[in-house]
XYZ file of N, CA and C in Angstrom:
405
model
N 0.830 -1.149 -0.024
C 0.032 -0.043 -0.018
C 0.911 1.213 -0.040
N 0.604 2.182 -0.849
C 1.394 3.398 -0.961
C 0.543 4.569 -0.611
N 1.079 5.443 0.297
C 0.318 6.655 0.625
C 0.314 7.603 -0.578
N 1.199 7.577 -1.463
C 1.185 8.431 -2.646
C -0.128 8.187 -3.441
N -0.603 6.943 -3.452
C -1.899 6.620 -4.147
C -3.057 7.401 -3.565
N -3.124 7.488 -2.197
C -4.070 8.206 -1.502
C -4.039 9.664 -1.719
N -2.777 10.233 -1.692
C -2.569 11.579 -1.879
C -2.974 12.007 -3.325
N -2.557 11.240 -4.342
C -2.953 11.510 -5.718
C -4.490 11.507 -5.876
N -5.114 10.469 -5.217
C -6.557 10.387 -5.321
C -7.248 11.571 -4.751
N -6.888 11.940 -3.583
C -7.477 13.085 -2.932
C -7.299 14.422 -3.681
N -6.069 14.650 -4.250
C -5.743 15.806 -5.014
C -6.762 15.878 -6.207
N -6.772 14.736 -6.927
C -7.535 14.638 -8.161
C -9.045 14.882 -7.976
N -9.516 14.187 -6.923
C -11.033 14.243 -6.666
C -11.510 15.371 -5.897
N -10.617 16.006 -5.103
C -11.201 17.103 -4.189
C -10.672 18.425 -4.594
N -9.556 18.593 -5.299
C -8.960 19.875 -5.597
C -8.312 20.445 -4.415
N -8.239 19.782 -3.269
C -7.559 20.232 -1.996
C -6.091 20.198 -2.197
N -5.385 21.051 -1.456
C -3.959 20.952 -1.254
C -3.796 19.836 -0.320
N -3.047 18.709 -0.749
C -2.863 17.557 -0.025
C -1.486 17.270 0.265
N -1.017 17.097 1.420
C 0.392 16.803 1.797
C 0.420 15.560 2.747
N 1.599 15.284 3.146
C 1.873 14.157 4.067
C 2.116 14.609 5.443
N 2.531 13.663 6.293
C 2.759 13.914 7.725
C 3.975 14.893 7.909
N 4.955 14.828 6.956
C 6.072 15.761 7.147
C 5.717 17.216 6.996
N 4.679 17.560 6.372
C 4.238 19.013 6.245
C 3.219 19.352 7.354
N 2.734 18.434 8.058
C 1.661 18.670 9.064
C 2.064 19.494 10.123
N 3.283 19.274 10.742
C 3.764 20.106 11.804
C 3.942 21.559 11.392
N 4.544 21.768 10.179
C 4.702 23.148 9.770
C 3.282 23.818 9.541
N 2.343 23.095 8.968
C 1.026 23.632 8.707
C 0.329 24.013 10.083
N 0.523 23.126 11.135
C -0.061 23.491 12.397
C 0.460 24.663 12.997
N 1.833 25.004 12.777
C 2.403 26.201 13.279
C 2.029 27.415 12.452
N 1.812 27.184 11.159
C 1.527 28.322 10.245
C 0.059 28.777 10.482
N -0.947 27.749 10.413
C -2.306 28.013 10.601
C -2.843 29.073 9.651
N -2.522 28.863 8.434
C -2.950 29.930 7.454
C -3.757 29.376 6.288
N -3.917 28.068 6.171
C -4.534 27.514 4.935
C -5.430 26.328 5.203
N -6.359 26.161 4.327
C -7.157 24.999 4.325
C -6.329 23.836 3.580
N -6.564 22.630 3.961
C -5.861 21.570 3.380
C -6.085 20.196 4.021
N -5.476 19.219 3.465
C -5.600 17.854 3.957
C -4.201 17.237 4.135
N -3.962 16.326 4.990
C -2.662 15.739 5.335
C -2.926 14.265 5.478
N -2.267 13.439 4.768
C -2.521 11.975 4.747
C -1.364 11.202 5.414
N -1.667 10.321 6.318
C -0.593 9.583 7.022
C -1.199 8.312 7.621
N -0.267 7.296 7.933
C -0.724 6.057 8.486
C -1.043 6.360 10.005
N -2.042 5.746 10.558
C -2.384 5.853 11.884
C -2.276 4.514 12.642
N -2.414 3.456 11.895
C -2.383 2.099 12.531
C -2.260 1.023 11.401
N -1.792 -0.112 11.897
C -1.430 -1.256 10.964
C -1.631 -2.471 11.870
N -2.344 -3.498 11.427
C -2.522 -4.683 12.123
C -2.622 -5.887 11.147
N -2.194 -7.067 11.595
C -2.321 -8.207 10.684
C -2.931 -9.391 11.484
N -3.726 -10.191 10.687
C -4.309 -11.369 11.282
C -3.287 -12.460 11.323
N -3.605 -13.579 11.870
C -2.664 -14.704 11.953
C -2.304 -15.200 10.525
N -1.243 -15.822 10.395
C -0.850 -16.489 9.118
C -1.911 -17.522 8.685
N -2.329 -17.618 7.475
C -3.357 -18.378 6.945
C -2.877 -19.770 6.381
N -1.575 -19.891 6.182
C -0.984 -21.059 5.558
C -0.025 -21.810 6.339
N 0.117 -23.112 6.150
C 1.149 -23.937 6.813
C 2.283 -23.989 5.827
N 3.529 -23.668 6.345
C 4.675 -23.765 5.467
C 4.903 -22.602 4.508
N 4.090 -21.622 4.619
C 4.160 -20.361 3.786
C 3.577 -19.211 4.482
N 3.605 -18.024 3.901
C 3.080 -16.893 4.595
C 1.974 -16.218 3.819
N 0.896 -16.038 4.492
C -0.257 -15.222 3.848
C -1.043 -14.661 4.975
N -0.879 -13.366 5.169
C -1.669 -12.668 6.243
C -2.442 -11.566 5.690
N -3.620 -11.292 6.190
C -4.438 -10.132 5.889
C -3.939 -8.987 6.778
N -3.584 -7.921 6.184
C -3.128 -6.761 6.874
C -4.166 -5.653 6.742
N -4.581 -5.020 7.811
C -5.502 -3.867 7.794
C -4.749 -2.699 8.154
N -4.873 -1.700 7.249
C -4.149 -0.417 7.395
C -5.183 0.659 7.555
N -4.863 1.532 8.616
C -5.674 2.657 8.882
C -4.881 3.893 8.423
N -5.615 4.656 7.580
C -4.989 5.960 7.094
C -5.756 7.116 7.601
N -5.078 8.046 8.093
C -5.605 9.286 8.674
C -5.682 10.358 7.650
N -6.705 11.087 7.597
C -6.744 12.337 6.784
C -7.095 13.489 7.637
N -6.105 14.318 7.982
C -6.357 15.481 8.810
C -6.746 16.625 7.976
N -7.818 17.326 8.371
C -8.296 18.462 7.617
C -8.040 19.698 8.477
N -7.516 20.770 7.776
C -7.336 22.075 8.375
C -8.313 23.021 7.739
N -9.111 23.673 8.610
C -10.059 24.676 8.148
C -9.736 25.994 8.830
N -9.295 27.013 8.011
C -8.961 28.351 8.568
C -10.103 29.042 9.018
N -10.065 29.704 10.205
C -11.240 30.399 10.829
C -11.107 31.950 10.556
N -10.040 32.394 9.947
C -9.911 33.834 9.844
C -11.214 34.555 9.272
N -11.731 34.016 8.184
C -12.862 34.740 7.633
C -14.114 33.816 7.791
N -14.080 32.751 8.558
C -15.176 31.859 8.834
C -15.431 31.803 10.337
N -16.297 32.584 10.799
C -16.626 32.471 12.276
C -17.911 31.555 12.459
N -17.970 30.898 13.533
C -19.043 30.161 13.931
C -19.491 29.053 13.064
N -20.683 29.184 12.519
C -21.299 28.141 11.622
C -20.533 28.075 10.320
N -19.931 29.150 9.845
C -19.304 29.130 8.490
C -18.058 28.143 8.589
N -17.351 28.112 9.703
C -16.225 27.201 9.768
C -16.659 25.755 9.806
N -17.802 25.501 10.504
C -18.348 24.064 10.589
C -18.858 23.705 9.182
N -19.540 24.633 8.550
C -20.022 24.313 7.179
C -18.868 24.018 6.180
N -17.799 24.728 6.279
C -16.542 24.395 5.445
C -16.043 23.023 5.781
N -15.922 22.797 7.069
C -15.442 21.384 7.484
C -16.377 20.300 7.032
N -17.684 20.511 6.977
C -18.550 19.479 6.472
C -18.429 19.318 5.004
N -18.201 20.486 4.319
C -17.981 20.360 2.838
C -16.733 19.627 2.506
N -15.596 19.841 3.208
C -14.338 19.184 2.957
C -14.473 17.702 3.273
N -15.058 17.388 4.413
C -15.219 16.034 4.852
C -16.022 15.257 3.798
N -17.136 15.825 3.272
C -18.004 15.204 2.175
C -17.088 14.947 1.007
N -16.262 15.887 0.615
C -15.425 15.665 -0.653
C -14.448 14.598 -0.388
N -13.828 14.524 0.845
C -12.882 13.387 1.116
C -13.665 12.055 1.126
N -14.867 12.021 1.752
C -15.593 10.756 1.736
C -15.934 10.349 0.331
N -16.377 11.181 -0.492
C -16.732 10.928 -1.904
C -15.491 10.360 -2.687
N -14.363 10.927 -2.283
C -13.126 10.453 -3.047
C -12.598 9.099 -2.558
N -12.795 8.811 -1.280
C -12.168 7.559 -0.654
C -13.103 6.334 -0.522
N -14.290 6.591 -0.039
C -15.199 5.428 0.290
C -15.472 4.718 -0.987
N -15.308 3.404 -0.964
C -15.581 2.540 -2.074
C -14.479 2.459 -3.097
N -13.407 3.307 -2.919
C -12.297 3.156 -3.793
C -11.384 2.068 -3.395
N -10.844 1.394 -4.303
C -9.854 0.247 -3.917
C -8.502 0.615 -4.511
N -7.621 0.980 -3.593
C -6.180 1.335 -3.990
C -5.600 0.153 -4.618
N -4.409 0.281 -5.324
C -3.706 -0.874 -5.888
C -3.402 -1.865 -4.721
N -3.536 -3.108 -4.958
C -3.231 -4.184 -4.016
C -4.246 -4.431 -2.898
N -5.189 -3.562 -2.796
C -6.262 -3.721 -1.808
C -7.102 -4.980 -2.094
N -7.630 -5.611 -1.149
C -8.476 -6.745 -1.295
C -9.893 -6.418 -1.132
N -10.216 -5.150 -0.681
C -11.596 -4.710 -0.564
C -11.475 -3.190 -0.679
N -12.606 -2.539 -0.968
C -12.581 -1.018 -0.965
C -12.373 -0.385 0.419
N -12.009 0.907 0.368
C -11.803 1.728 1.496
C -13.079 1.846 2.273
N -13.064 1.759 3.563
C -14.140 1.970 4.498
C -13.805 3.104 5.505
N -14.852 3.663 6.078
C -14.676 4.654 7.119
C -14.535 4.010 8.475
N -13.576 4.458 9.280
C -13.425 3.903 10.643
C -13.946 4.899 11.712
N -13.461 6.172 11.644
C -13.867 7.069 12.793
C -13.420 8.469 12.446
N -13.871 9.432 13.156
C -13.406 10.834 13.038
C -13.492 11.537 14.424
N -12.654 12.529 14.575
C -12.646 13.284 15.777
C -11.959 14.707 15.612
N -12.303 15.572 16.501
C -11.706 16.858 16.526
C -10.207 16.687 16.983
N -9.196 17.207 16.418
C -7.838 17.205 16.858
C -7.561 18.449 17.703
N -7.977 19.605 17.239
C -7.762 20.864 18.004
C -8.443 21.918 17.211
N -8.603 23.109 17.974
C -9.105 24.303 17.353
C -8.593 25.442 18.046
N -8.468 26.585 17.331
C -7.983 27.727 17.923
C -8.699 28.970 17.275
N -8.342 30.138 17.451
C -8.983 31.294 16.843
C -8.781 31.256 15.349
N -7.657 30.651 14.920
C -7.363 30.665 13.494
C -7.663 29.410 12.725
N -7.605 28.239 13.355
C -7.704 26.932 12.619
C -8.501 25.912 13.416
N -9.332 25.169 12.704
C -10.007 23.954 13.179
C -9.318 22.723 12.582
N -8.953 21.736 13.311
C -8.350 20.550 12.831
C -9.125 19.371 13.108
N -9.446 18.584 12.157
C -10.291 17.388 12.235
C -9.531 16.218 11.683
N -9.712 15.074 12.228
C -9.058 13.793 11.720
C -10.175 12.769 11.384
N -10.116 12.270 10.169
C -10.916 11.109 9.718
C -10.031 9.976 9.512
N -10.481 8.702 9.878
C -9.690 7.591 9.620
C -10.382 6.578 8.738
N -9.644 6.087 7.771
C -10.147 5.096 6.790
C -9.365 3.870 6.908
N -10.034 2.675 6.535
C -9.367 1.478 6.580
C -9.412 0.747 5.251
N -8.373 -0.125 4.910
C -8.304 -0.954 3.743
C -7.429 -2.206 4.121
N -7.610 -3.192 3.443
C -6.904 -4.393 3.671
C -6.120 -4.868 2.412
N -5.067 -5.554 2.737
C -4.255 -6.149 1.593
C -3.715 -7.507 2.191
N -3.159 -8.341 1.383
C -2.517 -9.585 1.764
C -1.049 -9.452 1.825
N -0.411 -9.943 2.794
C 1.081 -10.052 2.904
C 1.400 -11.431 2.601
N 2.451 -11.638 1.774
C 3.003 -12.943 1.523
C 4.518 -12.873 1.419
N 5.173 -14.012 1.674
C 6.696 -14.121 1.557
C 6.902 -14.362 0.085
N 7.921 -13.720 -0.473
C 8.178 -13.880 -1.860
C 9.361 -14.920 -2.033
């Protein structure tokens, strides 16, 4: 599974500025723009399914952090923009099957990360599975 596939998908389908975890800290300090940040949040594997060989189902959780600037959006306007961005992300990811996935992307959970006078941060998590095998 490659996070670049997720980033490209979100850019193409939503028009958002989409970056990875490396840019997240700088964006949190800057607090000047709307955007999305894609990174792994969890990874788990089931027990091996074969005797004498390796085949495990691996479930990957990918986080999409959304930043919504509050400078010109007070109160309900900021929430409305967050809802719009989340809907665009859901439309882009839910039901999509990245390369090597054994099932389409599903939604796991969402939560507020933080908010200030200038920026609201929200995290949605999505899951997808693939098989691991020894080559």
